[in-house]
PDB file of C-alpha atoms and ligand atoms in Angstrom:
ATOM      1  CA  UNK A1333      16.902  80.607 -21.908  1.00 97.00           C
ATOM      2  CA  UNK A1334      19.567  78.035 -21.123  1.00 98.00           C
ATOM      3  CA  UNK A1335      19.491  74.270 -20.815  1.00 98.00           C
ATOM      4  CA  UNK A1336      21.902  71.472 -20.039  1.00 98.00           C
ATOM      5  CA  UNK A1337      21.283  68.163 -21.784  1.00 99.00           C
ATOM      6  CA  UNK A1338      23.136  65.065 -20.620  1.00 99.00           C
ATOM      7  CA  UNK A1339      22.993  62.504 -23.441  1.00 98.00           C
ATOM      8  CA  UNK A1340      22.635  64.771 -26.487  1.00 98.00           C
ATOM      9  CA  UNK A1341      24.883  62.892 -28.909  1.00 98.00           C
ATOM     10  CA  UNK A1342      22.144  60.826 -30.575  1.00 98.00           C
ATOM     11  CA  UNK A1343      18.492  59.814 -30.601  1.00 98.00           C
ATOM     12  CA  UNK A1344      16.012  61.605 -28.344  1.00 98.00           C
ATOM     13  CA  UNK A1345      18.544  63.864 -26.591  1.00 98.00           C
ATOM     14  CA  UNK A1346      19.981  65.100 -29.872  1.00 98.00           C
ATOM     15  CA  UNK A1347      16.535  65.895 -31.263  1.00 98.00           C
ATOM     16  CA  UNK A1348      15.563  67.774 -28.104  1.00 98.00           C
ATOM     17  CA  UNK A1349      18.824  69.762 -28.363  1.00 98.00           C
ATOM     18  CA  UNK A1350      18.107  70.665 -32.006  1.00 98.00           C
ATOM     19  CA  UNK A1351      14.529  71.659 -31.173  1.00 98.00           C
ATOM     20  CA  UNK A1352      15.649  73.949 -28.346  1.00 98.00           C
ATOM     21  CA  UNK A1353      18.342  75.476 -30.551  1.00 98.00           C
ATOM     22  CA  UNK A1354      15.654  76.218 -33.169  1.00 98.00           C
ATOM     23  CA  UNK A1355      13.720  77.990 -30.398  1.00 98.00           C
ATOM     24  CA  UNK A1356      16.781  80.152 -29.672  1.00 98.00           C
ATOM     25  CA  UNK A1357      18.040  78.489 -26.481  1.00 98.00           C
ATOM     26  CA  UNK A1358      21.689  78.405 -25.367  1.00 98.00           C
ATOM     27  CA  UNK A1359      22.804  74.888 -24.542  1.00 98.00           C
ATOM     28  CA  UNK A1360      25.399  72.924 -22.636  1.00 98.00           C
ATOM     29  CA  UNK A1361      25.365  69.431 -24.128  1.00 98.00           C
ATOM     30  CA  UNK A1362      27.149  66.286 -23.005  1.00 98.00           C
ATOM     31  CA  UNK A1363      27.778  62.643 -23.826  1.00 98.00           C
ATOM     32  CA  UNK A1364      30.773  60.426 -24.460  1.00 98.00           C
ATOM     33  CA  UNK A1365      30.989  60.879 -28.259  1.00 98.00           C
ATOM     34  CA  UNK A1366      32.532  64.312 -28.626  1.00 98.00           C
ATOM     35  CA  UNK A1367      32.479  64.273 -32.464  1.00 98.00           C
ATOM     36  CA  UNK A1368      28.646  64.315 -32.329  1.00 98.00           C
ATOM     37  CA  UNK A1369      28.702  67.184 -29.832  1.00 98.00           C
ATOM     38  CA  UNK A1370      31.213  69.111 -31.967  1.00 98.00           C
ATOM     39  CA  UNK A1371      28.927  68.693 -35.000  1.00 98.00           C
ATOM     40  CA  UNK A1372      26.040  70.396 -33.151  1.00 98.00           C
ATOM     41  CA  UNK A1373      28.371  73.133 -31.926  1.00 98.00           C
ATOM     42  CA  UNK A1374      29.562  73.766 -35.472  1.00 98.00           C
ATOM     43  CA  UNK A1375      25.965  74.083 -36.684  1.00 97.00           C
ATOM     44  CA  UNK A1376      24.932  76.690 -34.111  1.00 97.00           C
ATOM     45  CA  UNK A1377      28.200  78.294 -33.007  1.00 96.00           C
ATOM     46  CA  UNK A1378      30.256  78.337 -29.853  1.00 94.00           C
ATOM     47  CA  UNK A1379      28.373  81.292 -28.383  1.00 96.00           C
ATOM     48  CA  UNK A1380      25.203  79.159 -28.167  1.00 98.00           C
ATOM     49  CA  UNK A1381      26.543  75.642 -27.688  1.00 98.00           C
ATOM     50  CA  UNK A1382      29.012  74.494 -25.041  1.00 98.00           C
ATOM     51  CA  UNK A1383      30.036  70.864 -24.982  1.00 98.00           C
ATOM     52  CA  UNK A1384      31.494  68.398 -22.488  1.00 98.00           C
ATOM     53  CA  UNK A1385      32.669  64.811 -22.710  1.00 98.00           C
ATOM     54  CA  UNK A1386      30.812  63.139 -19.860  1.00 98.00           C
ATOM     55  CA  UNK A1387      30.564  59.457 -19.046  1.00 98.00           C
ATOM     56  CA  UNK A1388      27.884  59.288 -16.369  1.00 98.00           C
ATOM     57  CA  UNK A1389      29.259  55.980 -15.076  1.00 98.00           C
ATOM     58  CA  UNK A1390      32.558  57.632 -14.181  1.00 98.00           C
ATOM     59  CA  UNK A1391      33.292  59.500 -10.961  1.00 97.00           C
ATOM     60  CA  UNK A1392      34.910  62.243 -13.052  1.00 98.00           C
ATOM     61  CA  UNK A1393      31.481  63.082 -14.509  1.00 98.00           C
ATOM     62  CA  UNK A1394      30.640  65.574 -11.768  1.00 98.00           C
ATOM     63  CA  UNK A1395      33.830  67.589 -12.338  1.00 98.00           C
ATOM     64  CA  UNK A1396      33.100  67.748 -16.068  1.00 98.00           C
ATOM     65  CA  UNK A1397      29.519  68.810 -15.292  1.00 98.00           C
ATOM     66  CA  UNK A1398      30.811  71.633 -13.060  1.00 98.00           C
ATOM     67  CA  UNK A1399      32.972  72.913 -15.936  1.00 98.00           C
ATOM     68  CA  UNK A1400      30.025  72.737 -18.342  1.00 98.00           C
ATOM     69  CA  UNK A1401      27.791  74.610 -15.879  1.00 98.00           C
ATOM     70  CA  UNK A1402      30.453  77.279 -15.462  1.00 98.00           C
ATOM     71  CA  UNK A1403      30.721  77.750 -19.237  1.00 98.00           C
ATOM     72  CA  UNK A1404      26.967  77.674 -19.900  1.00 98.00           C
ATOM     73  CA  UNK A1405      25.788  79.654 -16.863  1.00 97.00           C
ATOM     74  CA  UNK A1406      22.894  78.758 -14.557  1.00 98.00           C
ATOM     75  CA  UNK A1407      20.445  76.745 -16.706  1.00 98.00           C
ATOM     76  CA  UNK A1408      16.644  77.079 -16.683  1.00 98.00           C
ATOM     77  CA  UNK A1409      16.260  73.409 -17.580  1.00 98.00           C
ATOM     78  CA  UNK A1410      18.448  70.427 -16.748  1.00 98.00           C
ATOM     79  CA  UNK A1411      17.615  67.371 -18.842  1.00 99.00           C
ATOM     80  CA  UNK A1412      18.986  63.928 -18.138  1.00 99.00           C
ATOM     81  CA  UNK A1413      18.500  61.764 -21.219  1.00 98.00           C
ATOM     82  CA  UNK A1414      21.502  59.395 -21.109  1.00 98.00           C
ATOM     83  CA  UNK A1415      20.618  55.759 -20.950  1.00 98.00           C
ATOM     84  CA  UNK A1416      21.309  52.284 -22.275  1.00 98.00           C
ATOM     85  CA  UNK A1417      19.050  49.310 -22.723  1.00 96.00           C
ATOM     86  CA  UNK A1418      19.372  45.734 -23.912  1.00 92.00           C
ATOM     87  CA  UNK A1419      16.781  43.140 -24.571  1.00 82.00           C
ATOM     88  CA  UNK A1420      17.980  39.942 -23.055  1.00 69.00           C
ATOM     89  CA  UNK A1421      17.817  36.545 -24.554  1.00 79.00           C
ATOM     90  CA  UNK A1422      19.962  34.732 -22.034  1.00 88.00           C
ATOM     91  CA  UNK A1423      20.537  37.004 -19.043  1.00 92.00           C
ATOM     92  CA  UNK A1424      23.829  38.826 -19.675  1.00 94.00           C
ATOM     93  CA  UNK A1425      25.309  39.812 -16.329  1.00 95.00           C
ATOM     94  CA  UNK A1426      27.680  42.389 -17.784  1.00 96.00           C
ATOM     95  CA  UNK A1427      24.891  44.170 -19.698  1.00 96.00           C
ATOM     96  CA  UNK A1428      22.578  44.095 -16.694  1.00 97.00           C
ATOM     97  CA  UNK A1429      25.268  45.771 -14.572  1.00 98.00           C
ATOM     98  CA  UNK A1430      26.103  48.308 -17.284  1.00 98.00           C
ATOM     99  CA  UNK A1431      22.412  49.221 -17.428  1.00 98.00           C
ATOM    100  CA  UNK A1432      22.315  49.768 -13.670  1.00 98.00           C
ATOM    101  CA  UNK A1433      25.526  51.826 -13.729  1.00 98.00           C
ATOM    102  CA  UNK A1434      24.329  54.048 -16.582  1.00 98.00           C
ATOM    103  CA  UNK A1435      20.622  54.436 -15.912  1.00 98.00           C
ATOM    104  CA  UNK A1436      20.457  54.239 -12.133  1.00 98.00           C
ATOM    105  CA  UNK A1437      23.875  55.296 -10.798  1.00 98.00           C
ATOM    106  CA  UNK A1438      24.510  57.720 -13.679  1.00 98.00           C
ATOM    107  CA  UNK A1439      21.221  59.586 -13.359  1.00 98.00           C
ATOM    108  CA  UNK A1440      21.444  59.844  -9.560  1.00 98.00           C
ATOM    109  CA  UNK A1441      25.011  61.120  -9.899  1.00 98.00           C
ATOM    110  CA  UNK A1442      24.087  63.831 -12.399  1.00 98.00           C
ATOM    111  CA  UNK A1443      20.785  64.959 -10.891  1.00 98.00           C
ATOM    112  CA  UNK A1444      21.918  65.038  -7.266  1.00 98.00           C
ATOM    113  CA  UNK A1445      25.036  66.951  -8.290  1.00 98.00           C
ATOM    114  CA  UNK A1446      22.943  69.460 -10.198  1.00 98.00           C
ATOM    115  CA  UNK A1447      20.580  69.888  -7.227  1.00 98.00           C
ATOM    116  CA  UNK A1448      23.575  70.757  -5.068  1.00 98.00           C
ATOM    117  CA  UNK A1449      24.639  73.268  -7.730  1.00 98.00           C
ATOM    118  CA  UNK A1450      21.198  74.898  -7.475  1.00 98.00           C
ATOM    119  CA  UNK A1451      21.586  75.073  -3.691  1.00 97.00           C
ATOM    120  CA  UNK A1452      25.039  76.632  -3.995  1.00 97.00           C
ATOM    121  CA  UNK A1453      23.667  79.177  -6.483  1.00 97.00           C
ATOM    122  CA  UNK A1454      20.533  80.024  -4.510  1.00 95.00           C
ATOM    123  CA  UNK A1455      21.116  83.760  -5.029  1.00 95.00           C
ATOM    124  CA  UNK A1456      20.811  83.280  -8.820  1.00 96.00           C
ATOM    125  CA  UNK A1457      17.863  80.897  -8.701  1.00 95.00           C
ATOM    126  CA  UNK A1458      15.890  82.833  -6.089  1.00 92.00           C
ATOM    127  CA  UNK A1459      16.353  86.212  -7.812  1.00 95.00           C
ATOM    128  CA  UNK A1460      13.041  88.117  -8.207  1.00 95.00           C
ATOM    129  CA  UNK A1461      11.204  87.173 -11.412  1.00 94.00           C
ATOM    130  CA  UNK A1462      13.280  84.047 -12.019  1.00 96.00           C
ATOM    131  CA  UNK A1463      11.199  80.954 -12.791  1.00 95.00           C
ATOM    132  CA  UNK A1464      11.812  77.699 -10.928  1.00 97.00           C
ATOM    133  CA  UNK A1465      14.464  75.536 -12.552  1.00 98.00           C
ATOM    134  CA  UNK A1466      13.029  72.428 -14.235  1.00 98.00           C
ATOM    135  CA  UNK A1467      14.773  69.069 -14.108  1.00 98.00           C
ATOM    136  CA  UNK A1468      13.592  66.554 -16.709  1.00 98.00           C
ATOM    137  CA  UNK A1469      14.557  62.926 -16.867  1.00 98.00           C
ATOM    138  CA  UNK A1470      13.812  60.559 -19.732  1.00 98.00           C
ATOM    139  CA  UNK A1471      12.689  57.372 -17.979  1.00 98.00           C
ATOM    140  CA  UNK A1472      10.292  55.103 -19.929  1.00 98.00           C
ATOM    141  CA  UNK A1473       6.920  53.385 -19.932  1.00 97.00           C
ATOM    142  CA  UNK A1474       9.105  50.305 -19.321  1.00 96.00           C
ATOM    143  CA  UNK A1475       9.149  51.368 -15.660  1.00 97.00           C
ATOM    144  CA  UNK A1476       5.395  50.781 -15.333  1.00 96.00           C
ATOM    145  CA  UNK A1477       5.773  47.075 -14.543  1.00 94.00           C
ATOM    146  CA  UNK A1478       8.568  44.494 -14.477  1.00 95.00           C
ATOM    147  CA  UNK A1479       9.420  43.498 -18.065  1.00 94.00           C
ATOM    148  CA  UNK A1480      11.003  40.072 -18.448  1.00 93.00           C
ATOM    149  CA  UNK A1481      12.436  41.045 -21.864  1.00 91.00           C
ATOM    150  CA  UNK A1482      14.635  43.739 -20.267  1.00 94.00           C
ATOM    151  CA  UNK A1483      14.887  43.201 -16.503  1.00 96.00           C
ATOM    152  CA  UNK A1484      17.578  45.734 -15.503  1.00 97.00           C
ATOM    153  CA  UNK A1485      16.251  48.292 -17.992  1.00 97.00           C
ATOM    154  CA  UNK A1486      12.715  48.050 -16.684  1.00 97.00           C
ATOM    155  CA  UNK A1487      13.899  48.179 -13.061  1.00 98.00           C
ATOM    156  CA  UNK A1488      16.202  51.167 -13.577  1.00 98.00           C
ATOM    157  CA  UNK A1489      13.472  53.108 -15.404  1.00 98.00           C
ATOM    158  CA  UNK A1490      11.132  52.472 -12.467  1.00 98.00           C
ATOM    159  CA  UNK A1491      13.906  53.623 -10.158  1.00 98.00           C
ATOM    160  CA  UNK A1492      14.372  56.873 -12.132  1.00 98.00           C
ATOM    161  CA  UNK A1493      10.656  57.678 -11.901  1.00 98.00           C
ATOM    162  CA  UNK A1494      10.625  56.896  -8.189  1.00 98.00           C
ATOM    163  CA  UNK A1495      13.738  59.011  -7.600  1.00 98.00           C
ATOM    164  CA  UNK A1496      12.109  62.008  -9.270  1.00 98.00           C
ATOM    165  CA  UNK A1497       9.008  61.511  -7.149  1.00 98.00           C
ATOM    166  CA  UNK A1498      11.102  61.439  -3.970  1.00 98.00           C
ATOM    167  CA  UNK A1499      13.064  64.502  -5.056  1.00 98.00           C
ATOM    168  CA  UNK A1500       9.846  66.378  -5.829  1.00 98.00           C
ATOM    169  CA  UNK A1501       9.009  66.041  -2.145  1.00 98.00           C
ATOM    170  CA  UNK A1502      12.610  66.748  -1.098  1.00 98.00           C
ATOM    171  CA  UNK A1503      12.844  70.111  -2.899  1.00 98.00           C
ATOM    172  CA  UNK A1504       9.619  71.243  -1.239  1.00 98.00           C
ATOM    173  CA  UNK A1505      10.992  70.194   2.170  1.00 98.00           C
ATOM    174  CA  UNK A1506      14.142  72.198   1.412  1.00 97.00           C
ATOM    175  CA  UNK A1507      12.197  75.114  -0.152  1.00 96.00           C
ATOM    176  CA  UNK A1508      14.302  74.826  -3.287  1.00 97.00           C
ATOM    177  CA  UNK A1509      13.095  76.543  -6.497  1.00 97.00           C
ATOM    178  CA  UNK A1510      13.061  73.288  -8.491  1.00 98.00           C
ATOM    179  CA  UNK A1511      10.335  71.301 -10.255  1.00 98.00           C
ATOM    180  CA  UNK A1512      10.555  67.958 -12.054  1.00 98.00           C
ATOM    181  CA  UNK A1513       9.244  66.342 -15.210  1.00 98.00           C
ATOM    182  CA  UNK A1514       9.300  62.585 -15.637  1.00 98.00           C
ATOM    183  CA  UNK A1515       9.351  61.848 -19.382  1.00 98.00           C
ATOM    184  CA  UNK A1516       8.066  58.376 -20.254  1.00 98.00           C
ATOM    185  CA  UNK A1517       8.307  57.546 -23.965  1.00 98.00           C
ATOM    186  CA  UNK A1518       7.032  54.403 -25.605  1.00 97.00           C
ATOM    187  CA  UNK A1519       9.115  52.948 -28.454  1.00 97.00           C
ATOM    188  CA  UNK A1520      11.165  55.614 -30.264  1.00 97.00           C
ATOM    189  CA  UNK A1521      13.157  54.769 -33.408  1.00 97.00           C
ATOM    190  CA  UNK A1522      16.706  55.262 -32.100  1.00 97.00           C
ATOM    191  CA  UNK A1523      19.911  53.237 -31.837  1.00 96.00           C
ATOM    192  CA  UNK A1524      18.790  51.983 -28.430  1.00 96.00           C
ATOM    193  CA  UNK A1525      16.353  49.571 -30.063  1.00 94.00           C
ATOM    194  CA  UNK A1526      17.549  46.407 -31.723  1.00 85.00           C
ATOM    195  CA  UNK A1527      17.663  46.766 -35.518  1.00 83.00           C
ATOM    196  CA  UNK A1528      16.611  43.117 -35.869  1.00 83.00           C
ATOM    197  CA  UNK A1529      13.214  43.484 -34.212  1.00 85.00           C
ATOM    198  CA  UNK A1530       9.939  45.096 -35.172  1.00 88.00           C
ATOM    199  CA  UNK A1531       8.404  47.415 -32.618  1.00 91.00           C
ATOM    200  CA  UNK A1532       4.743  48.352 -32.379  1.00 90.00           C
ATOM    201  CA  UNK A1533       3.590  52.001 -32.302  1.00 94.00           C
ATOM    202  CA  UNK A1534       7.103  53.287 -33.087  1.00 96.00           C
ATOM    203  CA  UNK A1535       7.577  57.064 -32.835  1.00 96.00           C
ATOM    204  CA  UNK A1536      10.197  59.126 -34.703  1.00 97.00           C
ATOM    205  CA  UNK A1537      12.748  60.874 -32.474  1.00 98.00           C
ATOM    206  CA  UNK A1538      11.736  64.275 -33.928  1.00 98.00           C
ATOM    207  CA  UNK A1539       8.151  63.646 -32.808  1.00 98.00           C
ATOM    208  CA  UNK A1540       9.376  62.473 -29.396  1.00 98.00           C
ATOM    209  CA  UNK A1541      11.325  65.741 -29.024  1.00 98.00           C
ATOM    210  CA  UNK A1542       8.154  67.737 -29.790  1.00 98.00           C
ATOM    211  CA  UNK A1543       6.206  65.939 -27.060  1.00 98.00           C
ATOM    212  CA  UNK A1544       9.055  66.406 -24.609  1.00 98.00           C
ATOM    213  CA  UNK A1545       9.668  70.105 -25.233  1.00 98.00           C
ATOM    214  CA  UNK A1546       5.931  70.850 -25.168  1.00 98.00           C
ATOM    215  CA  UNK A1547       5.521  68.952 -21.881  1.00 98.00           C
ATOM    216  CA  UNK A1548       8.453  70.813 -20.335  1.00 98.00           C
ATOM    217  CA  UNK A1549       7.130  74.203 -21.485  1.00 98.00           C
ATOM    218  CA  UNK A1550       3.743  73.363 -19.945  1.00 98.00           C
ATOM    219  CA  UNK A1551       5.448  72.385 -16.674  1.00 98.00           C
ATOM    220  CA  UNK A1552       3.972  68.891 -16.762  1.00 98.00           C
ATOM    221  CA  UNK A1553       4.966  66.563 -13.923  1.00 98.00           C
ATOM    222  CA  UNK A1554       4.732  63.416 -16.084  1.00 98.00           C
ATOM    223  CA  UNK A1555       4.870  63.266 -19.891  1.00 98.00           C
ATOM    224  CA  UNK A1556       3.880  59.913 -21.456  1.00 98.00           C
ATOM    225  CA  UNK A1557       3.635  59.748 -25.221  1.00 97.00           C
ATOM    226  CA  UNK A1558       1.872  59.258 -27.420  1.00 94.00           C
ATOM    227  CA  UNK A1559      -1.802  58.721 -26.519  1.00 96.00           C
ATOM    228  CA  UNK A1560      -1.589  55.034 -27.508  1.00 96.00           C
ATOM    229  CA  UNK A1561       1.070  54.469 -24.852  1.00 96.00           C
ATOM    230  CA  UNK A1562      -0.974  56.407 -22.294  1.00 97.00           C
ATOM    231  CA  UNK A1563      -3.834  54.001 -22.981  1.00 97.00           C
ATOM    232  CA  UNK A1564      -1.488  50.996 -22.855  1.00 95.00           C
ATOM    233  CA  UNK A1565      -0.004  51.861 -19.455  1.00 96.00           C
ATOM    234  CA  UNK A1566      -3.499  52.541 -18.125  1.00 96.00           C
ATOM    235  CA  UNK A1567      -4.456  48.947 -18.948  1.00 95.00           C
ATOM    236  CA  UNK A1568      -1.107  47.512 -17.810  1.00 94.00           C
ATOM    237  CA  UNK A1569      -1.734  48.981 -14.373  1.00 95.00           C
ATOM    238  CA  UNK A1570      -5.070  47.177 -14.122  1.00 96.00           C
ATOM    239  CA  UNK A1571      -3.478  43.745 -14.566  1.00 96.00           C
ATOM    240  CA  UNK A1572      -2.977  41.993 -11.203  1.00 96.00           C
ATOM    241  CA  UNK A1573       0.652  41.103 -10.483  1.00 94.00           C
ATOM    242  CA  UNK A1574       0.191  37.279 -10.433  1.00 95.00           C
ATOM    243  CA  UNK A1575      -1.393  37.513 -13.890  1.00 95.00           C
ATOM    244  CA  UNK A1576       1.208  40.009 -15.223  1.00 94.00           C
ATOM    245  CA  UNK A1577       4.053  37.698 -14.228  1.00 93.00           C
ATOM    246  CA  UNK A1578       2.510  34.922 -16.314  1.00 93.00           C
ATOM    247  CA  UNK A1579       2.287  37.032 -19.503  1.00 90.00           C
ATOM    248  CA  UNK A1580       5.324  35.414 -21.106  1.00 82.00           C
ATOM    249  CA  UNK A1581       4.375  36.508 -24.640  1.00 70.00           C
ATOM    250  CA  UNK A1582       5.273  40.173 -23.849  1.00 64.00           C
ATOM    251  CA  UNK A1583       8.614  40.160 -25.708  1.00 65.00           C
ATOM    252  CA  UNK A1584       9.258  43.824 -26.593  1.00 61.00           C
TER     253      UNK A1584
HETATM  254  N1  NAP B2228      14.294  54.525 -27.899  1.00 77.83           N
HETATM  255  C1  NAP B2228      13.288  54.146 -27.128  1.00 77.83           C
HETATM  256  O1  NAP B2228      12.390  53.363 -27.554  1.00 77.83           O
HETATM  257  C2  NAP B2228      13.166  54.673 -25.722  1.00 77.83           C
HETATM  258  C3  NAP B2228      11.945  54.489 -25.043  1.00 77.83           C
HETATM  259  C4  NAP B2228      11.819  54.964 -23.752  1.00 77.83           C
HETATM  260  C5  NAP B2228      12.875  55.603 -23.140  1.00 77.83           C
HETATM  261  N2  NAP B2228      14.054  55.775 -23.816  1.00 77.83           N
HETATM  262  C6  NAP B2228      15.151  56.453 -23.120  1.00 77.83           C
HETATM  263  O2  NAP B2228      15.586  57.553 -23.877  1.00 77.83           O
HETATM  264  C7  NAP B2228      16.934  57.864 -23.495  1.00 77.83           C
HETATM  265  C8  NAP B2228      17.735  58.175 -24.762  1.00 77.83           C
HETATM  266  O3  NAP B2228      17.855  57.002 -25.520  1.00 77.83           O
HETATM  267  P1  NAP B2228      17.672  56.970 -27.114  1.00 77.83           P
HETATM  268  O4  NAP B2228      16.514  56.112 -27.394  1.00 77.83           O
HETATM  269  O5  NAP B2228      17.712  58.340 -27.645  1.00 77.83           O
HETATM  270  O6  NAP B2228      18.952  56.110 -27.544  1.00 77.83           O
HETATM  271  P2  NAP B2228      20.402  56.554 -28.057  1.00 77.83           P
HETATM  272  O7  NAP B2228      20.306  57.205 -29.385  1.00 77.83           O
HETATM  273  O8  NAP B2228      21.224  55.321 -27.922  1.00 77.83           O
HETATM  274  O9  NAP B2228      20.886  57.659 -27.015  1.00 77.83           O
HETATM  275  C9  NAP B2228      21.439  57.319 -25.783  1.00 77.83           C
HETATM  276  C10 NAP B2228      22.133  58.548 -25.240  1.00 77.83           C
HETATM  277  O10 NAP B2228      22.641  58.220 -23.942  1.00 77.83           O
HETATM  278  C11 NAP B2228      24.003  58.571 -23.912  1.00 77.83           C
HETATM  279  N3  NAP B2228      24.752  57.680 -23.012  1.00 77.83           N
HETATM  280  C12 NAP B2228      24.752  56.331 -22.994  1.00 77.83           C
HETATM  281  N4  NAP B2228      25.635  55.891 -22.086  1.00 77.83           N
HETATM  282  C13 NAP B2228      26.194  57.001 -21.527  1.00 77.83           C
HETATM  283  C14 NAP B2228      27.192  57.209 -20.550  1.00 77.83           C
HETATM  284  N5  NAP B2228      27.812  56.199 -19.930  1.00 77.83           N
HETATM  285  N6  NAP B2228      27.532  58.482 -20.232  1.00 77.83           N
HETATM  286  C15 NAP B2228      26.920  59.521 -20.833  1.00 77.83           C
HETATM  287  N7  NAP B2228      25.972  59.394 -21.761  1.00 77.83           N
HETATM  288  C16 NAP B2228      25.626  58.144 -22.116  1.00 77.83           C
HETATM  289  C17 NAP B2228      24.491  58.426 -25.348  1.00 77.83           C
HETATM  290  O11 NAP B2228      25.637  59.226 -25.534  1.00 77.83           O
HETATM  291  P3  NAP B2228      27.134  58.614 -25.734  1.00 77.83           P
HETATM  292  O12 NAP B2228      26.992  57.239 -26.286  1.00 77.83           O
HETATM  293  O13 NAP B2228      27.768  59.590 -26.695  1.00 77.83           O
HETATM  294  O14 NAP B2228      27.737  58.671 -24.395  1.00 77.83           O
HETATM  295  C18 NAP B2228      23.309  58.983 -26.116  1.00 77.83           C
HETATM  296  O15 NAP B2228      23.378  60.376 -26.199  1.00 77.83           O
HETATM  297  C19 NAP B2228      17.438  56.672 -22.700  1.00 77.83           C
HETATM  298  O16 NAP B2228      17.453  56.999 -21.335  1.00 77.83           O
HETATM  299  C20 NAP B2228      16.395  55.614 -22.971  1.00 77.83           C
HETATM  300  O17 NAP B2228      16.283  54.691 -21.909  1.00 77.83           O
HETATM  301  C21 NAP B2228      14.213  55.338 -25.099  1.00 77.83           C
END
């Protein structure tokens, strides 16, 4: 089995890569920090790990993805993990825009390009006995409702979930052999979180990778973890918008 992981240099993406490698997968992994990618390649060998320097905010990202796909071969899973997030004090325009460019523009760039790759390689993907290709995106529970502590982050995570929902309908309209998984973690102890804050119900990245890989293997449409966050988002959804917008003590 083969997978491409965009955003495998640290945190959740790295742990998912290591978990799949333990399961015997061949990977194409990407991110901007090539030293981190090289380190994974050295651990598992060039025959199983191909790497690419990809900045999803750059127009050159699609060309680099094409090269990675050529080297790896048609993947069974395509996982988009790359993302940035900042918790605002004062609203920082530059960070808000960087979040939109990375999370929203970057994920649309990578996923739509990969969908066109699947279309171009229909003979491979529609071969008898071949399973549907699975595209997974790591969005967040932060997309459930507008979060004042991280406005662009929350909005772009909502956008990612909505995009996947729209594409799930699109691939059926186009009769494409593709299915999607929207991965919505709660707080995971990675570099994305501020080291100065305390986060409730924090999950280790290794545990997050277990939930993700299990959800993908089961072909789940949405994976929210862990159960405490599933309960939390259930209650969040019950709060009427006028009341939600007055909950100014929600700081994380
Ligand atoms: N940690 C949490 O609590 C949490 C909760 C819910 C959802 N998430 C989501 O999980 C995903 C992974 O984040 P993480 O928590 O594992 O944090 P992380 O350790 O900071 O990982 C972020 C990953 O995104 C990549 N990335 C960032 N900007 C990029 C760019 N311009 N081009 C290509 N890759 C880029 C990074 O690679 P390079 O820097 O090498 O490019 C890195 O591999 C994000 O989408 C995040 O929103 C995290």
